[in-house]
């Protein structure tokens, strides 16, 4: 099956700093999503982004499907951004399955 | 309010005692799925359903059953739970597999 790798696995930021999280996938995908798991365990969808670039406030995401990667940008980080960020893909080929990466754990300190 | 509802949120039980975790969505979504989350392994898909009466195995289906008799409900059944099924479980739904997924708040299961 498809492999999904995220980097870095852990990240500590000072409040106000910017960061880039990366998601690499090993095969063609039909779609890609980014999620934030907050410290209470809830999974919040951030972006549905099979290709191109999207922005939502301080967050933006870019997927380059032909090169099999996606980037999540967090600007002017806040303590509420802390948690784990996951990307998830649906592999092409009609499999209908979703595969998650192992996540990037982000801690934003005041 | 559009939501995915899981019950129970927490459960401690013993090996071999059958249990069911319910999942219900009110968004008329066709695609529903179950995941388990374990430290260091991220989320892994257990089963998914593309519509009523259509289900298929994900990456870790062993020891689990599901059913999809109605569009809104997708229960996860552990016929004979074992300690290695202790985990955090999430149910999710979307219009199709290739659309934005909405997650429930999770169910933490402990099998002693």
Short mmCIF file of C-alpha atoms in Angstrom, two decimals:
data_model
loop_
_atom_site.label_atom_id
_atom_site.label_comp_id
_atom_site.label_asym_id
_atom_site.label_seq_id
_atom_site.Cartn_x
_atom_site.Cartn_y
_atom_site.Cartn_z
CA UNK A 1 0.00 0.00 0.00
CA UNK A 2 0.88 3.66 -0.15
CA UNK A 3 3.43 5.05 2.31
CA UNK A 4 2.87 8.47 3.89
CA UNK A 5 5.73 10.13 5.73
CA UNK A 6 5.61 13.38 7.66
CA UNK A 7 8.46 15.55 8.79
CA UNK A 8 9.61 16.68 11.19
CA UNK A 9 8.15 14.27 13.75
CA UNK A 10 8.48 16.87 16.51
CA UNK A 11 8.72 20.64 16.44
CA UNK A 12 9.01 23.25 19.17
CA UNK A 13 8.35 26.87 18.25
CA UNK A 14 8.42 30.15 20.04
CA UNK A 15 5.11 31.96 19.81
CA UNK A 16 5.09 34.18 16.73
CA UNK A 17 7.43 32.00 14.68
CA UNK A 18 6.62 30.46 11.31
CA UNK A 19 6.90 26.80 10.37
CA UNK A 20 6.54 24.40 7.47
CA UNK A 21 5.35 20.82 7.87
CA UNK A 22 5.89 18.32 5.10
CA UNK A 23 3.95 15.27 3.91
CA UNK A 24 5.49 12.90 1.35
CA UNK A 25 3.56 10.07 -0.24
CA UNK A 26 4.86 7.17 -2.26
CA UNK A 27 2.20 6.86 -4.98
CA UNK A 28 -0.47 8.78 -6.86
CA UNK A 29 -3.36 10.04 -4.78
CA UNK A 30 -6.91 11.15 -5.46
CA UNK A 31 -7.01 13.53 -2.55
CA UNK A 32 -5.06 14.79 0.41
CA UNK A 33 -6.28 16.31 3.65
CA UNK A 34 -4.60 18.01 6.58
CA UNK A 35 -5.89 17.64 10.12
CA UNK A 36 -5.05 19.12 13.49
CA UNK A 37 -5.46 16.98 16.60
CA UNK A 38 -5.76 19.32 19.54
CA UNK A 39 -4.50 18.49 23.05
CA UNK A 40 -7.98 17.16 23.93
CA UNK A 41 -7.74 14.59 21.15
CA UNK A 42 -10.24 16.12 18.74
CA UNK A 43 -9.45 15.90 15.03
CA UNK A 44 -10.18 19.09 13.15
CA UNK A 45 -10.06 19.17 9.37
CA UNK A 46 -7.88 21.99 8.07
CA UNK A 47 -7.64 21.55 4.32
CA UNK A 48 -8.89 19.34 1.57
CA UNK A 49 -6.17 19.88 -1.01
CA UNK A 50 -5.52 17.27 -3.72
CA UNK A 51 -3.50 19.86 -5.65
CA UNK A 52 -2.69 23.56 -5.67
CA UNK A 53 -2.61 26.03 -2.82
CA UNK A 54 -5.21 27.09 -0.26
CA UNK A 55 -5.13 29.57 2.57
CA UNK A 56 -7.20 29.92 5.70
CA UNK A 57 -6.09 32.72 7.98
CA UNK A 58 -2.60 32.00 9.30
CA UNK A 59 -2.56 28.56 7.74
CA UNK A 60 -1.93 27.66 4.15
CA UNK A 61 -1.25 24.43 2.31
CA UNK A 62 0.27 23.47 -1.00
CA UNK A 63 0.12 20.08 -2.70
CA UNK A 64 2.32 19.21 -5.67
CA UNK A 65 0.73 15.95 -6.71
CA UNK A 66 3.17 15.27 -9.56
CA UNK A 67 6.06 15.36 -7.08
CA UNK A 68 4.11 13.55 -4.35
CA UNK A 69 4.31 15.98 -1.49
CA UNK A 70 2.27 18.51 0.41
CA UNK A 71 3.31 21.35 2.70
CA UNK A 72 1.42 22.97 5.55
CA UNK A 73 2.54 26.47 6.50
CA UNK A 74 1.80 27.97 9.89
CA UNK A 75 2.58 31.65 10.23
CA UNK A 76 2.74 33.72 13.43
CA UNK A 77 2.21 30.61 15.53
CA UNK A 78 0.10 30.74 18.67
CA UNK A 79 -0.05 28.42 21.68
CA UNK A 80 -3.44 27.21 20.44
CA UNK A 81 -1.67 25.77 17.38
CA UNK A 82 -0.09 23.12 19.60
CA UNK A 83 -1.06 19.53 18.94
CA UNK A 84 -0.41 16.95 16.26
CA UNK A 85 -0.80 17.63 12.54
CA UNK A 86 -1.69 14.77 10.24
CA UNK A 87 -1.94 14.45 6.52
CA UNK A 88 -4.16 11.74 5.04
CA UNK A 89 -4.39 10.50 1.48
CA UNK A 90 -6.66 8.40 -0.66
CA UNK A 91 -4.57 6.31 -2.97
CA UNK A 92 -5.45 6.37 -6.67
CA UNK A 93 -6.72 3.21 -8.30
CA UNK A 94 -10.18 2.91 -6.83
CA UNK A 95 -9.11 1.51 -3.47
CA UNK A 96 -11.42 3.83 -1.47
CA UNK A 97 -9.06 3.56 1.50
CA UNK A 98 -7.53 6.39 3.49
CA UNK A 99 -3.97 6.31 4.80
CA UNK A 100 -2.69 8.70 7.46
CA UNK A 101 0.85 9.84 8.05
CA UNK A 102 2.34 9.39 11.53
CA UNK A 103 2.01 13.08 12.27
CA UNK A 104 4.07 16.08 13.35
CA UNK A 105 3.79 16.99 17.01
CA UNK A 106 3.96 20.76 17.40
CA UNK A 107 4.49 22.59 20.67
CA UNK A 108 4.25 26.37 20.66
CA UNK A 109 5.72 27.96 23.76
CA UNK A 110 4.94 31.49 24.99
CA UNK B 1 -25.49 21.15 14.02
CA UNK B 2 -23.59 18.91 11.62
CA UNK B 3 -21.74 16.29 13.60
CA UNK B 4 -20.47 12.76 13.99
CA UNK B 5 -21.45 11.24 17.33
CA UNK B 6 -19.67 8.31 18.94
CA UNK B 7 -20.71 6.43 22.05
CA UNK B 8 -19.41 5.63 24.53
CA UNK B 9 -16.57 8.13 24.90
CA UNK B 10 -14.75 5.94 27.39
CA UNK B 11 -15.03 2.24 28.18
CA UNK B 12 -13.08 -0.14 30.39
CA UNK B 13 -13.98 -3.77 29.93
CA UNK B 14 -12.56 -7.27 30.12
CA UNK B 15 -11.21 -9.69 27.59
CA UNK B 16 -13.87 -11.61 25.69
CA UNK B 17 -16.88 -9.48 26.58
CA UNK B 18 -18.56 -8.39 23.35
CA UNK B 19 -18.93 -4.65 22.88
CA UNK B 20 -20.28 -2.22 20.32
CA UNK B 21 -19.20 1.35 19.70
CA UNK B 22 -21.89 3.33 17.94
CA UNK B 23 -21.33 6.03 15.35
CA UNK B 24 -23.99 8.28 13.88
CA UNK B 25 -23.80 11.20 11.45
CA UNK B 26 -26.47 13.73 10.54
CA UNK B 27 -24.98 15.04 7.28
CA UNK B 28 -26.37 12.42 4.88
CA UNK B 29 -22.83 11.33 4.10
CA UNK B 30 -22.29 8.21 2.02
CA UNK B 31 -18.76 7.35 3.16
CA UNK B 32 -18.06 6.33 6.75
CA UNK B 33 -15.03 4.74 8.32
CA UNK B 34 -13.44 3.64 11.56
CA UNK B 35 -9.86 4.30 12.65
CA UNK B 36 -7.76 3.36 15.60
CA UNK B 37 -5.00 5.58 16.91
CA UNK B 38 -2.00 4.15 18.73
CA UNK B 39 1.14 5.96 19.93
CA UNK B 40 3.75 6.20 17.21
CA UNK B 41 1.48 4.63 14.58
CA UNK B 42 -0.86 7.48 13.71
CA UNK B 43 -4.38 6.61 12.62
CA UNK B 44 -5.01 3.34 10.85
CA UNK B 45 -8.19 2.54 9.01
CA UNK B 46 -10.10 -0.48 10.32
CA UNK B 47 -13.16 -0.66 8.05
CA UNK B 48 -14.94 1.69 5.70
CA UNK B 49 -18.32 1.85 4.03
CA UNK B 50 -19.13 3.52 0.74
CA UNK B 51 -22.88 3.32 1.23
CA UNK B 52 -25.64 1.28 2.85
CA UNK B 53 -24.82 -2.43 2.88
CA UNK B 54 -21.39 -1.78 1.28
CA UNK B 55 -18.42 -2.26 3.60
CA UNK B 56 -14.78 -3.19 3.08
CA UNK B 57 -11.65 -3.86 5.09
CA UNK B 58 -9.10 -1.21 5.83
CA UNK B 59 -5.55 -1.86 6.94
CA UNK B 60 -6.25 -3.40 10.36
CA UNK B 61 -9.62 -5.23 10.25
CA UNK B 62 -8.71 -8.30 12.33
CA UNK B 63 -10.89 -8.69 15.42
CA UNK B 64 -13.52 -6.16 14.30
CA UNK B 65 -16.86 -6.25 12.54
CA UNK B 66 -19.03 -3.48 11.14
CA UNK B 67 -22.46 -3.09 9.63
CA UNK B 68 -24.17 -0.38 7.59
CA UNK B 69 -27.88 -1.02 7.64
CA UNK B 70 -28.78 2.66 7.59
CA UNK B 71 -26.97 5.54 5.99
CA UNK B 72 -26.49 7.48 9.23
CA UNK B 73 -25.17 4.65 11.45
CA UNK B 74 -21.94 2.67 11.29
CA UNK B 75 -21.35 0.64 14.48
CA UNK B 76 -18.02 -1.01 15.28
CA UNK B 77 -18.33 -4.43 16.91
CA UNK B 78 -15.67 -6.23 18.90
CA UNK B 79 -16.98 -9.79 19.25
CA UNK B 80 -14.25 -10.98 21.60
CA UNK B 81 -12.09 -8.04 22.65
CA UNK B 82 -8.46 -8.60 23.55
CA UNK B 83 -5.92 -6.33 25.29
CA UNK B 84 -4.21 -5.47 21.98
CA UNK B 85 -7.42 -3.69 20.96
CA UNK B 86 -6.91 -1.14 23.70
CA UNK B 87 -6.78 2.07 21.72
CA UNK B 88 -8.39 5.38 20.82
CA UNK B 89 -11.03 4.88 18.14
CA UNK B 90 -12.42 7.45 15.73
CA UNK B 91 -15.39 7.34 13.42
CA UNK B 92 -15.45 9.63 10.38
CA UNK B 93 -17.83 10.49 7.57
CA UNK B 94 -17.76 12.37 4.26
CA UNK B 95 -19.92 12.75 1.15
CA UNK B 96 -17.52 10.50 -0.72
CA UNK B 97 -14.09 9.09 0.06
CA UNK B 98 -12.65 11.92 -2.01
CA UNK B 99 -14.10 14.72 0.07
CA UNK B 100 -13.55 16.39 3.39
CA UNK B 101 -13.80 13.99 6.32
CA UNK B 102 -15.52 14.89 9.58
CA UNK B 103 -14.48 13.08 12.73
CA UNK B 104 -16.25 12.15 15.92
CA UNK B 105 -14.66 13.03 19.26
CA UNK B 106 -13.19 9.57 19.75
CA UNK B 107 -13.78 6.57 22.00
CA UNK B 108 -11.08 5.44 24.38
CA UNK B 109 -11.28 1.68 24.92
CA UNK B 110 -9.33 -0.20 27.56
CA UNK B 111 -9.48 -4.00 27.41
CA UNK B 112 -8.17 -5.65 30.57
#
